PDB file of C-alpha atoms in Angstrom:
ATOM      1  CA  UNK C  25      -0.347  41.563 -11.642  1.00 43.00           C
ATOM      2  CA  UNK C  26      -1.423  40.544 -15.049  1.00 47.00           C
ATOM      3  CA  UNK C  27      -0.607  37.624 -17.257  1.00 46.00           C
ATOM      4  CA  UNK C  28       1.986  37.769 -20.002  1.00 49.00           C
ATOM      5  CA  UNK C  29       4.534  35.243 -21.129  1.00 49.00           C
ATOM      6  CA  UNK C  30       7.485  37.415 -20.151  1.00 50.00           C
ATOM      7  CA  UNK C  31       6.398  37.861 -16.527  1.00 49.00           C
ATOM      8  CA  UNK C  32       7.237  35.723 -13.541  1.00 49.00           C
ATOM      9  CA  UNK C  33       3.682  34.409 -13.739  1.00 47.00           C
ATOM     10  CA  UNK C  34       4.331  32.498 -16.934  1.00 49.00           C
ATOM     11  CA  UNK C  35       3.999  29.124 -15.178  1.00 50.00           C
ATOM     12  CA  UNK C  36       0.691  30.027 -13.545  1.00 52.00           C
ATOM     13  CA  UNK C  37      -1.477  28.391 -16.196  1.00 55.00           C
ATOM     14  CA  UNK C  38      -4.633  28.648 -14.094  1.00 54.00           C
ATOM     15  CA  UNK C  39      -4.719  32.455 -14.348  1.00 58.00           C
ATOM     16  CA  UNK C  40      -5.596  32.608 -18.069  1.00 62.00           C
ATOM     17  CA  UNK C  41      -7.739  29.474 -17.699  1.00 60.00           C
ATOM     18  CA  UNK C  42      -9.883  31.152 -15.030  1.00 59.00           C
ATOM     19  CA  UNK C  43     -10.098  34.279 -17.179  1.00 68.00           C
ATOM     20  CA  UNK C  44     -11.490  32.266 -20.108  1.00 67.00           C
ATOM     21  CA  UNK C  45     -15.226  31.870 -19.435  1.00 71.00           C
ATOM     22  CA  UNK C  46     -15.557  29.100 -22.036  1.00 72.00           C
ATOM     23  CA  UNK C  47     -13.124  26.965 -20.046  1.00 69.00           C
ATOM     24  CA  UNK C  48     -14.855  27.801 -16.754  1.00 65.00           C
ATOM     25  CA  UNK C  49     -18.283  26.947 -18.223  1.00 68.00           C
ATOM     26  CA  UNK C  50     -16.936  23.679 -19.643  1.00 69.00           C
ATOM     27  CA  UNK C  51     -15.301  22.738 -16.336  1.00 66.00           C
ATOM     28  CA  UNK C  52     -18.449  23.433 -14.322  1.00 68.00           C
ATOM     29  CA  UNK C  53     -20.555  21.395 -16.763  1.00 69.00           C
ATOM     30  CA  UNK C  54     -18.529  18.218 -16.157  1.00 66.00           C
ATOM     31  CA  UNK C  55     -20.304  15.506 -14.170  1.00 63.00           C
ATOM     32  CA  UNK C  56     -19.339  12.027 -13.077  1.00 55.00           C
ATOM     33  CA  UNK C  57     -20.742   9.396 -15.411  1.00 52.00           C
ATOM     34  CA  UNK C  58     -23.809   7.520 -14.216  1.00 55.00           C
ATOM     35  CA  UNK C  59     -22.876   4.618 -11.988  1.00 50.00           C
ATOM     36  CA  UNK C  60     -19.382   4.752 -10.569  1.00 50.00           C
ATOM     37  CA  UNK C  61     -16.984   2.027 -11.597  1.00 54.00           C
ATOM     38  CA  UNK C  62     -16.360  -0.916  -9.286  1.00 50.00           C
ATOM     39  CA  UNK C  63     -13.074   0.668  -8.289  1.00 59.00           C
ATOM     40  CA  UNK C  64     -14.898   3.755  -6.988  1.00 73.00           C
ATOM     41  CA  UNK C  65     -17.501   1.924  -4.890  1.00 86.00           C
ATOM     42  CA  UNK C  66     -16.448   0.220  -1.705  1.00 88.00           C
ATOM     43  CA  UNK C  67     -17.052  -3.480  -1.393  1.00 85.00           C
ATOM     44  CA  UNK C  68     -16.634  -3.267   2.386  1.00 94.00           C
ATOM     45  CA  UNK C  69     -19.150  -1.893   4.880  1.00 93.00           C
ATOM     46  CA  UNK C  70     -16.405  -0.227   6.934  1.00 94.00           C
ATOM     47  CA  UNK C  71     -14.879   1.642   3.965  1.00 94.00           C
ATOM     48  CA  UNK C  72     -16.987   4.582   2.821  1.00 92.00           C
ATOM     49  CA  UNK C  73     -17.219   5.314  -0.906  1.00 91.00           C
ATOM     50  CA  UNK C  74     -16.034   8.813   0.023  1.00 90.00           C
ATOM     51  CA  UNK C  75     -13.012   7.662   2.042  1.00 91.00           C
ATOM     52  CA  UNK C  76      -9.735   8.961   0.666  1.00 89.00           C
ATOM     53  CA  UNK C  77      -8.421   5.392   0.629  1.00 90.00           C
ATOM     54  CA  UNK C  78     -11.484   3.708  -0.945  1.00 91.00           C
ATOM     55  CA  UNK C  79      -9.913   3.272  -4.392  1.00 90.00           C
ATOM     56  CA  UNK C  80      -6.677   1.993  -2.852  1.00 90.00           C
ATOM     57  CA  UNK C  81      -8.554  -0.581  -0.743  1.00 92.00           C
ATOM     58  CA  UNK C  82     -10.486  -1.761  -3.784  1.00 90.00           C
ATOM     59  CA  UNK C  83      -7.290  -1.943  -5.853  1.00 90.00           C
ATOM     60  CA  UNK C  84      -5.346  -4.055  -3.349  1.00 90.00           C
ATOM     61  CA  UNK C  85      -8.281  -6.408  -2.854  1.00 91.00           C
ATOM     62  CA  UNK C  86      -8.884  -6.744  -6.611  1.00 90.00           C
ATOM     63  CA  UNK C  87      -5.181  -7.524  -7.063  1.00 90.00           C
ATOM     64  CA  UNK C  88      -5.385 -10.202  -4.343  1.00 90.00           C
ATOM     65  CA  UNK C  89      -2.866  -8.485  -2.070  1.00 90.00           C
ATOM     66  CA  UNK C  90      -5.385  -8.004   0.767  1.00 89.00           C
ATOM     67  CA  UNK C  91      -8.645  -9.837   1.424  1.00 88.00           C
ATOM     68  CA  UNK C  92     -10.076  -7.909   4.363  1.00 87.00           C
ATOM     69  CA  UNK C  93     -10.926  -9.390   7.734  1.00 88.00           C
ATOM     70  CA  UNK C  94     -14.236 -10.819   6.488  1.00 91.00           C
ATOM     71  CA  UNK C  95     -16.404 -10.844   3.378  1.00 89.00           C
ATOM     72  CA  UNK C  96     -17.859  -7.458   4.355  1.00 93.00           C
ATOM     73  CA  UNK C  97     -15.163  -5.752   6.473  1.00 94.00           C
ATOM     74  CA  UNK C  98     -11.695  -4.522   5.653  1.00 93.00           C
ATOM     75  CA  UNK C  99     -10.795  -3.018   9.064  1.00 92.00           C
ATOM     76  CA  UNK C 100      -8.892  -0.004   7.679  1.00 90.00           C
ATOM     77  CA  UNK C 101      -8.222   1.531  11.083  1.00 89.00           C
ATOM     78  CA  UNK C 102      -6.437  -1.474  12.566  1.00 89.00           C
ATOM     79  CA  UNK C 103      -2.645  -1.675  12.583  1.00 91.00           C
ATOM     80  CA  UNK C 104      -1.050  -4.131  10.188  1.00 91.00           C
ATOM     81  CA  UNK C 105       0.674  -7.065  11.867  1.00 93.00           C
ATOM     82  CA  UNK C 106       4.031  -8.548  10.948  1.00 94.00           C
ATOM     83  CA  UNK C 107       2.258 -11.620   9.534  1.00 93.00           C
ATOM     84  CA  UNK C 108      -0.051  -9.479   7.397  1.00 93.00           C
ATOM     85  CA  UNK C 109       2.843  -7.384   6.093  1.00 94.00           C
ATOM     86  CA  UNK C 110       4.883 -10.417   5.007  1.00 95.00           C
ATOM     87  CA  UNK C 111       1.785 -12.023   3.494  1.00 95.00           C
ATOM     88  CA  UNK C 112       1.011  -8.960   1.373  1.00 94.00           C
ATOM     89  CA  UNK C 113       4.640  -8.769   0.268  1.00 95.00           C
ATOM     90  CA  UNK C 114       4.590 -12.459  -0.667  1.00 95.00           C
ATOM     91  CA  UNK C 115       1.361 -12.071  -2.602  1.00 94.00           C
ATOM     92  CA  UNK C 116       2.864  -9.090  -4.414  1.00 93.00           C
ATOM     93  CA  UNK C 117       5.901 -11.230  -5.285  1.00 94.00           C
ATOM     94  CA  UNK C 118       3.657 -14.013  -6.601  1.00 94.00           C
ATOM     95  CA  UNK C 119       4.937 -16.632  -4.165  1.00 95.00           C
ATOM     96  CA  UNK C 120       3.864 -20.215  -4.875  1.00 95.00           C
ATOM     97  CA  UNK C 121       2.704 -21.131  -1.380  1.00 92.00           C
ATOM     98  CA  UNK C 122       2.865 -24.862  -2.099  1.00 92.00           C
ATOM     99  CA  UNK C 123       6.668 -24.578  -2.215  1.00 93.00           C
ATOM    100  CA  UNK C 124       6.984 -23.231   1.359  1.00 92.00           C
ATOM    101  CA  UNK C 125       5.987 -25.617   4.118  1.00 88.00           C
ATOM    102  CA  UNK C 126       8.806 -25.336   6.671  1.00 86.00           C
ATOM    103  CA  UNK C 127       8.204 -24.077  10.186  1.00 83.00           C
ATOM    104  CA  UNK C 128      11.000 -21.907  11.533  1.00 87.00           C
ATOM    105  CA  UNK C 129       9.237 -20.039  14.332  1.00 92.00           C
ATOM    106  CA  UNK C 130       7.268 -21.438  17.272  1.00 91.00           C
ATOM    107  CA  UNK C 131       4.368 -18.994  16.736  1.00 91.00           C
ATOM    108  CA  UNK C 132       3.846 -20.005  13.093  1.00 91.00           C
ATOM    109  CA  UNK C 133       1.619 -23.059  12.791  1.00 82.00           C
ATOM    110  CA  UNK C 134       0.826 -24.119   9.212  1.00 76.00           C
ATOM    111  CA  UNK C 135      -1.144 -27.181  10.338  1.00 73.00           C
ATOM    112  CA  UNK C 136      -3.835 -25.199  12.174  1.00 71.00           C
ATOM    113  CA  UNK C 137      -4.577 -22.772   9.385  1.00 63.00           C
ATOM    114  CA  UNK C 138      -1.941 -20.069   9.656  1.00 82.00           C
ATOM    115  CA  UNK C 139      -2.691 -18.387   6.328  1.00 88.00           C
ATOM    116  CA  UNK C 140       0.599 -16.512   6.632  1.00 92.00           C
ATOM    117  CA  UNK C 141       2.821 -19.565   7.283  1.00 94.00           C
ATOM    118  CA  UNK C 142       4.010 -20.138   3.686  1.00 94.00           C
ATOM    119  CA  UNK C 143       4.777 -16.437   3.270  1.00 95.00           C
ATOM    120  CA  UNK C 144       6.784 -16.360   6.498  1.00 95.00           C
ATOM    121  CA  UNK C 145       8.689 -19.440   5.310  1.00 94.00           C
ATOM    122  CA  UNK C 146       9.325 -17.833   1.889  1.00 95.00           C
ATOM    123  CA  UNK C 147      10.540 -14.589   3.452  1.00 95.00           C
ATOM    124  CA  UNK C 148      12.733 -16.464   5.946  1.00 95.00           C
ATOM    125  CA  UNK C 149      14.311 -18.723   3.312  1.00 94.00           C
ATOM    126  CA  UNK C 150      15.077 -15.719   1.127  1.00 95.00           C
ATOM    127  CA  UNK C 151      16.604 -13.576   3.885  1.00 94.00           C
ATOM    128  CA  UNK C 152      13.781 -11.033   3.811  1.00 95.00           C
ATOM    129  CA  UNK C 153      12.732 -11.391   7.451  1.00 94.00           C
ATOM    130  CA  UNK C 154      14.206 -12.304  10.798  1.00 87.00           C
ATOM    131  CA  UNK C 155      12.513 -13.504  13.921  1.00 88.00           C
ATOM    132  CA  UNK C 156      12.425 -11.737  17.244  1.00 87.00           C
ATOM    133  CA  UNK C 157      15.439 -13.584  18.646  1.00 84.00           C
ATOM    134  CA  UNK C 158      13.501 -15.931  20.943  1.00 89.00           C
ATOM    135  CA  UNK C 159      12.389 -18.441  18.328  1.00 91.00           C
ATOM    136  CA  UNK C 160       9.261 -16.469  17.463  1.00 93.00           C
ATOM    137  CA  UNK C 161       8.303 -14.330  14.527  1.00 93.00           C
ATOM    138  CA  UNK C 162       5.845 -12.059  16.340  1.00 93.00           C
ATOM    139  CA  UNK C 163       2.992 -12.866  13.992  1.00 90.00           C
ATOM    140  CA  UNK C 164       0.408 -10.680  15.715  1.00 91.00           C
ATOM    141  CA  UNK C 165       2.753  -7.846  16.676  1.00 94.00           C
ATOM    142  CA  UNK C 166       2.061  -4.577  14.864  1.00 95.00           C
ATOM    143  CA  UNK C 167       4.649  -3.889  12.156  1.00 94.00           C
ATOM    144  CA  UNK C 168       6.738  -0.828  12.925  1.00 91.00           C
ATOM    145  CA  UNK C 169       8.016   1.662  10.367  1.00 86.00           C
ATOM    146  CA  UNK C 170      11.557   0.489  11.081  1.00 88.00           C
ATOM    147  CA  UNK C 171      10.655  -3.169  10.539  1.00 92.00           C
ATOM    148  CA  UNK C 172       8.690  -2.401   7.363  1.00 92.00           C
ATOM    149  CA  UNK C 173      11.613  -0.409   5.934  1.00 87.00           C
ATOM    150  CA  UNK C 174      14.122  -3.145   6.777  1.00 90.00           C
ATOM    151  CA  UNK C 175      11.889  -5.836   5.256  1.00 93.00           C
ATOM    152  CA  UNK C 176      11.287  -3.798   2.103  1.00 90.00           C
ATOM    153  CA  UNK C 177      15.020  -3.114   1.726  1.00 88.00           C
ATOM    154  CA  UNK C 178      15.788  -6.841   1.998  1.00 91.00           C
ATOM    155  CA  UNK C 179      12.938  -7.603  -0.422  1.00 91.00           C
ATOM    156  CA  UNK C 180      14.459  -5.186  -2.941  1.00 88.00           C
ATOM    157  CA  UNK C 181      17.811  -6.943  -2.555  1.00 89.00           C
ATOM    158  CA  UNK C 182      16.058 -10.314  -3.041  1.00 90.00           C
ATOM    159  CA  UNK C 183      14.461  -8.966  -6.245  1.00 87.00           C
ATOM    160  CA  UNK C 184      17.774  -7.358  -7.282  1.00 85.00           C
ATOM    161  CA  UNK C 185      15.829  -4.117  -7.712  1.00 78.00           C
ATOM    162  CA  UNK C 186      17.737  -0.846  -7.785  1.00 74.00           C
ATOM    163  CA  UNK C 187      17.025   1.512  -4.917  1.00 66.00           C
ATOM    164  CA  UNK C 188      18.605   4.565  -3.349  1.00 66.00           C
ATOM    165  CA  UNK C 189      20.672   3.543  -0.324  1.00 65.00           C
ATOM    166  CA  UNK C 190      21.123   7.184   0.666  1.00 68.00           C
ATOM    167  CA  UNK C 191      17.485   7.727   1.599  1.00 63.00           C
ATOM    168  CA  UNK C 192      16.841   8.724   5.189  1.00 67.00           C
ATOM    169  CA  UNK C 193      13.826   8.400   7.419  1.00 62.00           C
ATOM    170  CA  UNK C 194      14.116  11.881   8.899  1.00 70.00           C
ATOM    171  CA  UNK C 195      10.514  12.668   8.016  1.00 69.00           C
ATOM    172  CA  UNK C 196       9.241  10.217  10.655  1.00 62.00           C
ATOM    173  CA  UNK C 197       8.998  11.478  14.213  1.00 67.00           C
ATOM    174  CA  UNK C 198       9.584   8.027  15.671  1.00 61.00           C
ATOM    175  CA  UNK C 199      12.899   7.539  13.881  1.00 54.00           C
TER     176      UNK C 199
END
Protein backbone atom coordinates (compact mmCIF):
# COMPACT_ATOMS: atom_id res chain seq x y z
CA UNK A 1 0.00 0.00 0.00
CA UNK A 2 0.93 3.60 -0.07
CA UNK A 3 0.56 6.41 2.39
CA UNK A 4 -2.26 8.92 2.24
CA UNK A 5 -4.29 10.52 4.98
CA UNK A 6 -7.53 8.91 3.85
CA UNK A 7 -6.22 5.34 3.99
CA UNK A 8 -6.26 2.93 6.89
CA UNK A 9 -2.54 3.60 7.24
CA UNK A 10 -3.07 7.13 8.47
CA UNK A 11 -1.83 6.27 11.98
CA UNK A 12 1.34 4.61 10.71
CA UNK A 13 3.54 7.67 11.14
CA UNK A 14 6.76 5.71 10.62
CA UNK A 15 5.98 5.03 6.95
CA UNK A 16 6.43 8.64 5.75
CA UNK A 17 9.23 9.14 8.29
CA UNK A 18 11.21 6.24 6.80
CA UNK A 19 10.51 7.57 3.31
CA UNK A 20 12.02 10.96 4.21
CA UNK A 21 15.80 10.57 3.85
CA UNK A 22 16.47 13.78 5.80
CA UNK A 23 14.78 12.26 8.84
CA UNK A 24 16.60 8.95 8.39
CA UNK A 25 19.97 10.73 8.05
CA UNK A 26 19.24 12.84 11.13
CA UNK A 27 18.19 9.80 13.16
CA UNK A 28 21.29 7.82 12.21
CA UNK A 29 23.54 10.77 13.08
CA UNK A 30 22.34 10.87 16.70
CA UNK A 31 24.85 9.68 19.29
CA UNK A 32 24.79 9.43 23.06
CA UNK A 33 26.50 12.39 24.68
CA UNK A 34 30.01 11.83 25.99
CA UNK A 35 29.97 10.33 29.46
CA UNK A 36 26.69 8.77 30.49
CA UNK A 37 24.86 10.33 33.40
CA UNK A 38 25.13 8.78 36.85
CA UNK A 39 21.69 7.28 36.36
CA UNK A 40 22.91 5.35 33.31
CA UNK A 41 26.05 3.88 34.89
CA UNK A 42 25.72 1.16 37.47
CA UNK A 43 27.15 1.79 40.89
CA UNK A 44 27.08 -1.95 41.65
CA UNK A 45 29.47 -4.59 40.32
CA UNK A 46 26.64 -7.10 39.87
CA UNK A 47 24.45 -4.75 37.79
CA UNK A 48 25.74 -4.26 34.25
CA UNK A 49 25.43 -0.82 32.66
CA UNK A 50 23.60 -2.63 29.85
CA UNK A 51 21.12 -4.44 32.11
CA UNK A 52 17.52 -3.56 31.35
CA UNK A 53 17.03 -2.72 35.03
CA UNK A 54 20.21 -0.65 35.53
CA UNK A 55 18.44 2.73 35.54
CA UNK A 56 15.74 1.41 37.86
CA UNK A 57 18.33 0.07 40.32
CA UNK A 58 20.17 3.39 40.29
CA UNK A 59 16.90 5.30 40.75
CA UNK A 60 15.73 3.30 43.78
CA UNK A 61 19.14 3.53 45.41
CA UNK A 62 19.43 7.28 44.74
CA UNK A 63 15.96 7.74 46.25
CA UNK A 64 17.02 5.77 49.35
CA UNK A 65 14.42 3.04 48.84
CA UNK A 66 17.05 0.28 48.43
CA UNK A 67 20.68 0.24 49.54
CA UNK A 68 21.94 -3.02 48.04
CA UNK A 69 23.42 -5.89 50.00
CA UNK A 70 26.82 -4.18 50.28
CA UNK A 71 28.62 -1.07 49.09
CA UNK A 72 29.39 -2.78 45.76
CA UNK A 73 26.61 -5.36 45.27
CA UNK A 74 22.89 -5.02 44.75
CA UNK A 75 22.02 -8.73 44.32
CA UNK A 76 19.38 -8.21 41.61
CA UNK A 77 18.73 -11.91 41.09
CA UNK A 78 17.80 -12.70 44.69
CA UNK A 79 14.17 -12.83 45.78
CA UNK A 80 12.92 -9.98 47.94
CA UNK A 81 12.07 -10.97 51.50
CA UNK A 82 9.04 -9.87 53.49
CA UNK A 83 11.30 -7.67 55.65
CA UNK A 84 12.86 -6.02 52.60
CA UNK A 85 9.46 -5.39 51.01
CA UNK A 86 8.04 -3.69 54.11
CA UNK A 87 11.25 -1.70 54.55
CA UNK A 88 11.11 -0.36 50.99
CA UNK A 89 7.44 0.51 51.42
CA UNK A 90 8.21 2.32 54.69
CA UNK A 91 11.06 4.24 53.11
CA UNK A 92 8.76 5.20 50.24
CA UNK A 93 6.20 6.43 52.79
CA UNK A 94 8.86 8.48 54.59
CA UNK A 95 8.44 6.71 57.92
CA UNK A 96 10.20 8.32 60.88
CA UNK A 97 11.88 5.20 62.27
CA UNK A 98 12.47 6.80 65.67
CA UNK A 99 8.71 6.68 66.27
CA UNK A 100 8.46 2.87 65.89
CA UNK A 101 10.23 0.83 68.53
CA UNK A 102 7.68 -1.84 69.51
CA UNK A 103 8.34 -5.53 68.98
CA UNK A 104 5.28 -7.48 67.90
CA UNK A 105 6.86 -10.57 66.35
CA UNK A 106 9.37 -12.99 67.87
CA UNK A 107 11.60 -12.94 64.75
CA UNK A 108 11.96 -9.14 64.76
CA UNK A 109 14.77 -8.01 67.04
CA UNK A 110 15.41 -4.25 67.04
CA UNK A 111 18.11 -4.51 69.72
CA UNK A 112 20.47 -6.65 67.63
CA UNK A 113 20.37 -4.50 64.53
CA UNK A 114 17.25 -5.54 62.66
CA UNK A 115 17.27 -2.69 60.14
CA UNK A 116 13.70 -3.59 59.22
CA UNK A 117 12.28 -3.58 62.78
CA UNK A 118 10.89 0.00 62.79
CA UNK A 119 9.29 -0.54 59.38
CA UNK A 120 7.65 -3.77 60.52
CA UNK A 121 6.36 -1.96 63.61
CA UNK A 122 5.05 0.94 61.47
CA UNK A 123 3.31 -1.42 59.05
CA UNK A 124 1.85 -3.47 61.90
CA UNK A 125 0.55 -0.44 63.82
CA UNK A 126 -1.07 0.91 60.66
CA UNK A 127 -2.75 -2.35 59.63
CA UNK A 128 -0.58 -2.78 56.54
CA UNK A 129 0.88 -6.17 57.45
CA UNK A 130 -0.02 -9.25 59.43
CA UNK A 131 2.20 -11.91 60.86
CA UNK A 132 2.23 -15.56 59.93
CA UNK A 133 -0.15 -16.60 62.71
CA UNK A 134 2.48 -18.17 64.98
CA UNK A 135 3.85 -14.97 66.50
CA UNK A 136 6.36 -14.48 63.69
CA UNK A 137 6.53 -12.11 60.78
CA UNK A 138 8.59 -14.31 58.46
CA UNK A 139 11.31 -11.72 58.01
CA UNK A 140 13.50 -13.81 55.73
CA UNK A 141 10.70 -15.53 53.82
CA UNK A 142 10.47 -14.54 50.16
CA UNK A 143 7.54 -12.20 49.51
CA UNK A 144 4.91 -13.78 47.29
CA UNK A 145 2.87 -11.97 44.67
CA UNK A 146 -0.24 -12.53 46.78
CA UNK A 147 1.39 -11.07 49.89
CA UNK A 148 2.81 -8.10 47.98
CA UNK A 149 -0.61 -7.33 46.47
CA UNK A 150 -2.35 -7.59 49.84
CA UNK A 151 0.25 -5.36 51.51
CA UNK A 152 0.08 -2.78 48.73
CA UNK A 153 -3.74 -2.74 48.88
CA UNK A 154 -3.63 -2.13 52.65
CA UNK A 155 -0.94 0.53 52.14
CA UNK A 156 -3.20 2.31 49.65
CA UNK A 157 -6.03 2.22 52.19
CA UNK A 158 -3.63 3.59 54.85
CA UNK A 159 -2.70 6.43 52.47
CA UNK A 160 -6.37 6.90 51.50
CA UNK A 161 -5.24 6.61 47.88
CA UNK A 162 -7.82 5.80 45.23
CA UNK A 163 -7.36 2.48 43.48
CA UNK A 164 -9.41 0.15 41.33
CA UNK A 165 -10.89 -2.63 43.47
CA UNK A 166 -12.03 -4.49 40.37
CA UNK A 167 -8.53 -5.37 39.20
CA UNK A 168 -7.77 -9.06 38.92
CA UNK A 169 -4.55 -11.01 39.01
CA UNK A 170 -5.45 -13.30 36.13
CA UNK A 171 -2.21 -12.48 34.33
CA UNK A 172 -0.18 -14.39 36.94
CA UNK A 173 0.14 -18.13 36.50
CA UNK A 174 0.47 -18.73 40.23
CA UNK A 175 -2.81 -17.02 41.07
